JSON list of C-alpha atoms and ligand atoms in Angstrom, two decimals:
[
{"chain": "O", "resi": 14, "resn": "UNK", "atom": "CA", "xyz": [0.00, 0.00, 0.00]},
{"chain": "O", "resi": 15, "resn": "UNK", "atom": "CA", "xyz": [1.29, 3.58, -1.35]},
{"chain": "O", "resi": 16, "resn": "UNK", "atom": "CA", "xyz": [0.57, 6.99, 0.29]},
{"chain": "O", "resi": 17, "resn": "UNK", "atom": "CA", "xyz": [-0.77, 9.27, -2.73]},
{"chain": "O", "resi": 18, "resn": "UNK", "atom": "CA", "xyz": [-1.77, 12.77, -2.25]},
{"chain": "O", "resi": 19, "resn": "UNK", "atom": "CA", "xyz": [-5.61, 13.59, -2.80]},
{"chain": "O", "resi": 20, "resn": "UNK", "atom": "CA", "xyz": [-6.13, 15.70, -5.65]},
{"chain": "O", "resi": 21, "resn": "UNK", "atom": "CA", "xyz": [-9.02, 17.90, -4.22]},
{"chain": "O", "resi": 22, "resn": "UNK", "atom": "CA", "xyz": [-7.76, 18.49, -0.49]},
{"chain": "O", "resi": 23, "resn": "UNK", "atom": "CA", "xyz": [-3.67, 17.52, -0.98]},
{"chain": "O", "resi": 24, "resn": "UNK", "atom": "CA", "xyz": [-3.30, 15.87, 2.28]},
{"chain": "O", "resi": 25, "resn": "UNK", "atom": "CA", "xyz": [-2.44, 12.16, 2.15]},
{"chain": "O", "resi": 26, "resn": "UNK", "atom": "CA", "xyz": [-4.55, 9.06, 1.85]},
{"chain": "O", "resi": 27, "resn": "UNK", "atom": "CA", "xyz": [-3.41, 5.71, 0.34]},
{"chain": "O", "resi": 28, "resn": "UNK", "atom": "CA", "xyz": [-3.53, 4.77, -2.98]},
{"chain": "O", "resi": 29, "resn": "UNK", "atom": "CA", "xyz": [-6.38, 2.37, -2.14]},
{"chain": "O", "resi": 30, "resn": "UNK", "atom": "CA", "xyz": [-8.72, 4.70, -0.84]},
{"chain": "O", "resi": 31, "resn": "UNK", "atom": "CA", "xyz": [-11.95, 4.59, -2.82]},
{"chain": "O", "resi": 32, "resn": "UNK", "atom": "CA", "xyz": [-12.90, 8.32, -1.41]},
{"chain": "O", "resi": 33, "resn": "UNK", "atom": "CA", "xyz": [-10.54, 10.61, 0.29]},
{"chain": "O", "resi": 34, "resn": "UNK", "atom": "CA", "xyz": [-10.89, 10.03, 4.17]},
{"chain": "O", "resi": 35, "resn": "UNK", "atom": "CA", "xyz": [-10.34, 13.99, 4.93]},
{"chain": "O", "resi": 36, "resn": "UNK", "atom": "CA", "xyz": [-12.55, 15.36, 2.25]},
{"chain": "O", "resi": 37, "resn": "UNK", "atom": "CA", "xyz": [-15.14, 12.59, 0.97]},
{"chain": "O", "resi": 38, "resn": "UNK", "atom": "CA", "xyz": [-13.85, 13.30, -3.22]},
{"chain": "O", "resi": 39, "resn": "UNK", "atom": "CA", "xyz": [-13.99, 9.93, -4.95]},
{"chain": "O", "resi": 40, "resn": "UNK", "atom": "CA", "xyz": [-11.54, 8.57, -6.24]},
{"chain": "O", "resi": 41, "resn": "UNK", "atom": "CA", "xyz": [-12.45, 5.25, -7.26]},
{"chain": "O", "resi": 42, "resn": "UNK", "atom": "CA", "xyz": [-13.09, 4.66, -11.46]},
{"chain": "O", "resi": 43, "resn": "UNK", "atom": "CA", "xyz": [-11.77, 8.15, -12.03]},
{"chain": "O", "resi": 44, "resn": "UNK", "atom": "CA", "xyz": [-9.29, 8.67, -15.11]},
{"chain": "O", "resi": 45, "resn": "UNK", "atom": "CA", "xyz": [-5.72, 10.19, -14.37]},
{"chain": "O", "resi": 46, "resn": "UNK", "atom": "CA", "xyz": [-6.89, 13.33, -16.93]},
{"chain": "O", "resi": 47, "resn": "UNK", "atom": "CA", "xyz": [-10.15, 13.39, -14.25]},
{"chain": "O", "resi": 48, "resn": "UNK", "atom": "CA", "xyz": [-7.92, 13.74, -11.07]},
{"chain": "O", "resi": 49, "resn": "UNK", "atom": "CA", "xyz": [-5.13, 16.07, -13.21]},
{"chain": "O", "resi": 50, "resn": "UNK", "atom": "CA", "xyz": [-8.37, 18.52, -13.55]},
{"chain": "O", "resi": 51, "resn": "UNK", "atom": "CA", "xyz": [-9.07, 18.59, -10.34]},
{"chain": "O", "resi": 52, "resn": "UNK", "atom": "CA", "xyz": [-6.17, 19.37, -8.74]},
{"chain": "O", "resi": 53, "resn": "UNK", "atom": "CA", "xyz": [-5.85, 21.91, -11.38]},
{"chain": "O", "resi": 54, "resn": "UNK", "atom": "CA", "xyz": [-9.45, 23.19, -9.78]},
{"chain": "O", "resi": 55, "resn": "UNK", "atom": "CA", "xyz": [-8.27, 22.63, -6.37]},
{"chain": "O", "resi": 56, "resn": "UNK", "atom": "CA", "xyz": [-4.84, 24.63, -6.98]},
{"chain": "O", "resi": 57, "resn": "UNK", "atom": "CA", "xyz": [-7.08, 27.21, -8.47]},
{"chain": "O", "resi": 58, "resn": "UNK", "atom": "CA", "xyz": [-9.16, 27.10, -5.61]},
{"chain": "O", "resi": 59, "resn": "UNK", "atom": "CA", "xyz": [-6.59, 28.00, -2.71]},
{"chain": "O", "resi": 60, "resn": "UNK", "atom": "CA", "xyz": [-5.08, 30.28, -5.10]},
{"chain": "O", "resi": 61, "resn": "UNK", "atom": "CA", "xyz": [-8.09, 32.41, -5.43]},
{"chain": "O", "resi": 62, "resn": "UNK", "atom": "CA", "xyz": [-8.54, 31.84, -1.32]},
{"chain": "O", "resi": 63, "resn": "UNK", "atom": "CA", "xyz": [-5.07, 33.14, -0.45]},
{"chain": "O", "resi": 64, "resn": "UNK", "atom": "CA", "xyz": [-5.54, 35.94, -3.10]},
{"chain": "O", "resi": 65, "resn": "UNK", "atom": "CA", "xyz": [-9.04, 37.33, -1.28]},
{"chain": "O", "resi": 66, "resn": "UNK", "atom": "CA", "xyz": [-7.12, 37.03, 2.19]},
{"chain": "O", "resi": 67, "resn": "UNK", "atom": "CA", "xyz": [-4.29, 38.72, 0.55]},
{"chain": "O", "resi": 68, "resn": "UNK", "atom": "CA", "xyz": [-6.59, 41.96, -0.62]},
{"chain": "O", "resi": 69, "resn": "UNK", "atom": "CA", "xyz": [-8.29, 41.78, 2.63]},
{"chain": "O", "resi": 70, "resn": "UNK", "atom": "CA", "xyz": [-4.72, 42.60, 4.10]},
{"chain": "O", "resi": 71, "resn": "UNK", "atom": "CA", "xyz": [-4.11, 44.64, 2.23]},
{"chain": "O", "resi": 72, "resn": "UNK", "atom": "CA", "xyz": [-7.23, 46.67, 2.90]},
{"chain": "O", "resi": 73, "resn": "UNK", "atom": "CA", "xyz": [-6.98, 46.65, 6.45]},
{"chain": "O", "resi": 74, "resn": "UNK", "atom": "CA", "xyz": [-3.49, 48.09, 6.25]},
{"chain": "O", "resi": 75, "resn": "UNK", "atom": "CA", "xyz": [-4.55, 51.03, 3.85]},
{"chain": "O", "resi": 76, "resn": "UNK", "atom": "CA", "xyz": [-7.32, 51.53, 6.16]},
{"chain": "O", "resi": 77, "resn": "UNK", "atom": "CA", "xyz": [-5.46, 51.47, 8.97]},
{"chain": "O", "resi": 78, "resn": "UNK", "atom": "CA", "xyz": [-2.81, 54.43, 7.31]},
{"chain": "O", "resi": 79, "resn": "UNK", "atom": "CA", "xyz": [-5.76, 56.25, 5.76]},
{"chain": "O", "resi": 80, "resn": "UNK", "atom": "CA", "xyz": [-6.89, 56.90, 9.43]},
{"chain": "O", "resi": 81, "resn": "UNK", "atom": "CA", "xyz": [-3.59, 57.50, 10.44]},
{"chain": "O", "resi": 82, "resn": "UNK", "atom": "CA", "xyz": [-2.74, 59.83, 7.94]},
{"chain": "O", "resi": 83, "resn": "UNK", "atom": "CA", "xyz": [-6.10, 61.63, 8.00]},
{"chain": "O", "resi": 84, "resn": "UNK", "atom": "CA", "xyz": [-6.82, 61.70, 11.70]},
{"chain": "O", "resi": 85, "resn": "UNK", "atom": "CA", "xyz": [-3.36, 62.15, 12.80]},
{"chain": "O", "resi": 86, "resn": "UNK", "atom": "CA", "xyz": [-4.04, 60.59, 16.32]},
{"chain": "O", "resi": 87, "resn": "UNK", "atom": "CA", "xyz": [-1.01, 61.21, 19.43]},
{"chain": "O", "resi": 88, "resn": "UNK", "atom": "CA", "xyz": [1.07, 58.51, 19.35]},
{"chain": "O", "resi": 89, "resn": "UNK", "atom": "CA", "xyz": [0.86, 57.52, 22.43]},
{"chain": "O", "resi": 90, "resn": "UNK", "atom": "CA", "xyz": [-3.17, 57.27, 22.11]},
{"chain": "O", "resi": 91, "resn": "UNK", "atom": "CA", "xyz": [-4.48, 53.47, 21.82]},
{"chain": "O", "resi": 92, "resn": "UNK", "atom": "CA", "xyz": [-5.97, 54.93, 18.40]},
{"chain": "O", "resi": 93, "resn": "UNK", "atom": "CA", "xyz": [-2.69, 55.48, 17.14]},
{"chain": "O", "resi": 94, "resn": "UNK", "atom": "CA", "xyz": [-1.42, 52.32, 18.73]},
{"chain": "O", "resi": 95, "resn": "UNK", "atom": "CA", "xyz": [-4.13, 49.85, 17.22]},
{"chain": "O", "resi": 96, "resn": "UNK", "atom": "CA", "xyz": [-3.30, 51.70, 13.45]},
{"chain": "O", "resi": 97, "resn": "UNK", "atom": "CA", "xyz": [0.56, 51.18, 13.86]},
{"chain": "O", "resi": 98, "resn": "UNK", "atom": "CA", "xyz": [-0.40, 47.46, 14.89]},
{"chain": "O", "resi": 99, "resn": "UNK", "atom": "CA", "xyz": [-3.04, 46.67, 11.77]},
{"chain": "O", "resi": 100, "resn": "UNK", "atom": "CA", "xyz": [-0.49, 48.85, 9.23]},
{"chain": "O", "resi": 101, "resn": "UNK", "atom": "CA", "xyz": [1.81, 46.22, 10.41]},
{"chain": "O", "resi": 102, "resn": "UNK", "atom": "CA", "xyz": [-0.33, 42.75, 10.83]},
{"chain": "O", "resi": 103, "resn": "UNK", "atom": "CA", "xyz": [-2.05, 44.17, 7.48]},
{"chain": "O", "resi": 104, "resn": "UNK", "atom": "CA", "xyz": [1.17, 44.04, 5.32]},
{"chain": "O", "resi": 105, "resn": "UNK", "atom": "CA", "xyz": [2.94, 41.00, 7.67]},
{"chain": "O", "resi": 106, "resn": "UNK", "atom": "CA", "xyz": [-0.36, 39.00, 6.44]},
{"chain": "O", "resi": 107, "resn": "UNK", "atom": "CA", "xyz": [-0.15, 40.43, 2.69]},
{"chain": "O", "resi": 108, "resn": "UNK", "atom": "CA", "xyz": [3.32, 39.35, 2.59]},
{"chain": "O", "resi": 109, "resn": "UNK", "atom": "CA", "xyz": [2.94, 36.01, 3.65]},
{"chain": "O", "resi": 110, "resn": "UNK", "atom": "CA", "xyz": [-0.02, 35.40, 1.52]},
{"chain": "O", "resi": 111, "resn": "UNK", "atom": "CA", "xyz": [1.85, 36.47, -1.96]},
{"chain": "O", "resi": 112, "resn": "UNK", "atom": "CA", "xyz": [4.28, 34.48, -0.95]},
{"chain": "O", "resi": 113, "resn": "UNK", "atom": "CA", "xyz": [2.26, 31.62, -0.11]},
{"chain": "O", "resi": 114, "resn": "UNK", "atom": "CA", "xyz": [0.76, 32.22, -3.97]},
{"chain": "O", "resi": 115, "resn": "UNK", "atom": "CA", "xyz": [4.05, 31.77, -5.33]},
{"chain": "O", "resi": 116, "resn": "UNK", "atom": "CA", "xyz": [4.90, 28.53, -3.65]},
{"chain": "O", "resi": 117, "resn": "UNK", "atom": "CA", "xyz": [1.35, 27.19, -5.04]},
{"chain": "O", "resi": 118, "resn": "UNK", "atom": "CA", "xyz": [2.22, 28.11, -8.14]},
{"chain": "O", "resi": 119, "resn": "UNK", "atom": "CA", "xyz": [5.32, 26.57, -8.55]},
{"chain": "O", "resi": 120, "resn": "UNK", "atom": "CA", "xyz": [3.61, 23.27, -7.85]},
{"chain": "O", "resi": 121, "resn": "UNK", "atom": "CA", "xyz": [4.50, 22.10, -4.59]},
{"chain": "I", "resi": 25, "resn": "ZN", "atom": "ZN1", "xyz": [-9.14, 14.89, -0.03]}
]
């Protein structure tokens, strides 16, 4: 018995499996071109995942400056404190994400 990766959820099941155990797709009298496609969809799908997350960082970190910027809060107010922190968190996450992007698409 083999360990093969399932090509909807990419976690591993064995090579027997008739369904994936973690995510119920069926595997059993599927053609390799059938199980090529979907991991093609499911690539596509954790692509387009990361890629929302990564504009929702982004987001919160331009909103975050905008207020900043515009409001010009002390810095030593918890306003000003809580901005610095998102600006930060915003573009930590947004990096991590686009980088998580390019690893997916090189195929790993
Ligand atoms: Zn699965």
């Amino acid at each position: 018995m083999a360990l093969i990766q399932c090509p909807s959820c990419n976690k591993r099941i064995s090579d027997k499996a008739k369904t994936c155990s973690h995510c119920d797709f069926v595997l059993a009298g599927r053609s390799s071109e059938d199980l090529q496609r979907e991991q093609a969809r499911a690539v596509q799908r954790r692509k387009d995942k990361l890629l929302s997350q990564s504009m929702l960082a982004l987001l919160i970190a331009i909103a975050a400056f905008a207020y900043t910027f515009l409001e010009q809060p002390h810095p030593d107010a918890w306003q000003a404190q809580v901005s610095y922190g998102l600006i930060v968190v915003g573009l930590v996450w947004f990096v991590i994400n686009r980088v998580r992007i390019v690893f997916l698409k090189r195929g790993r």
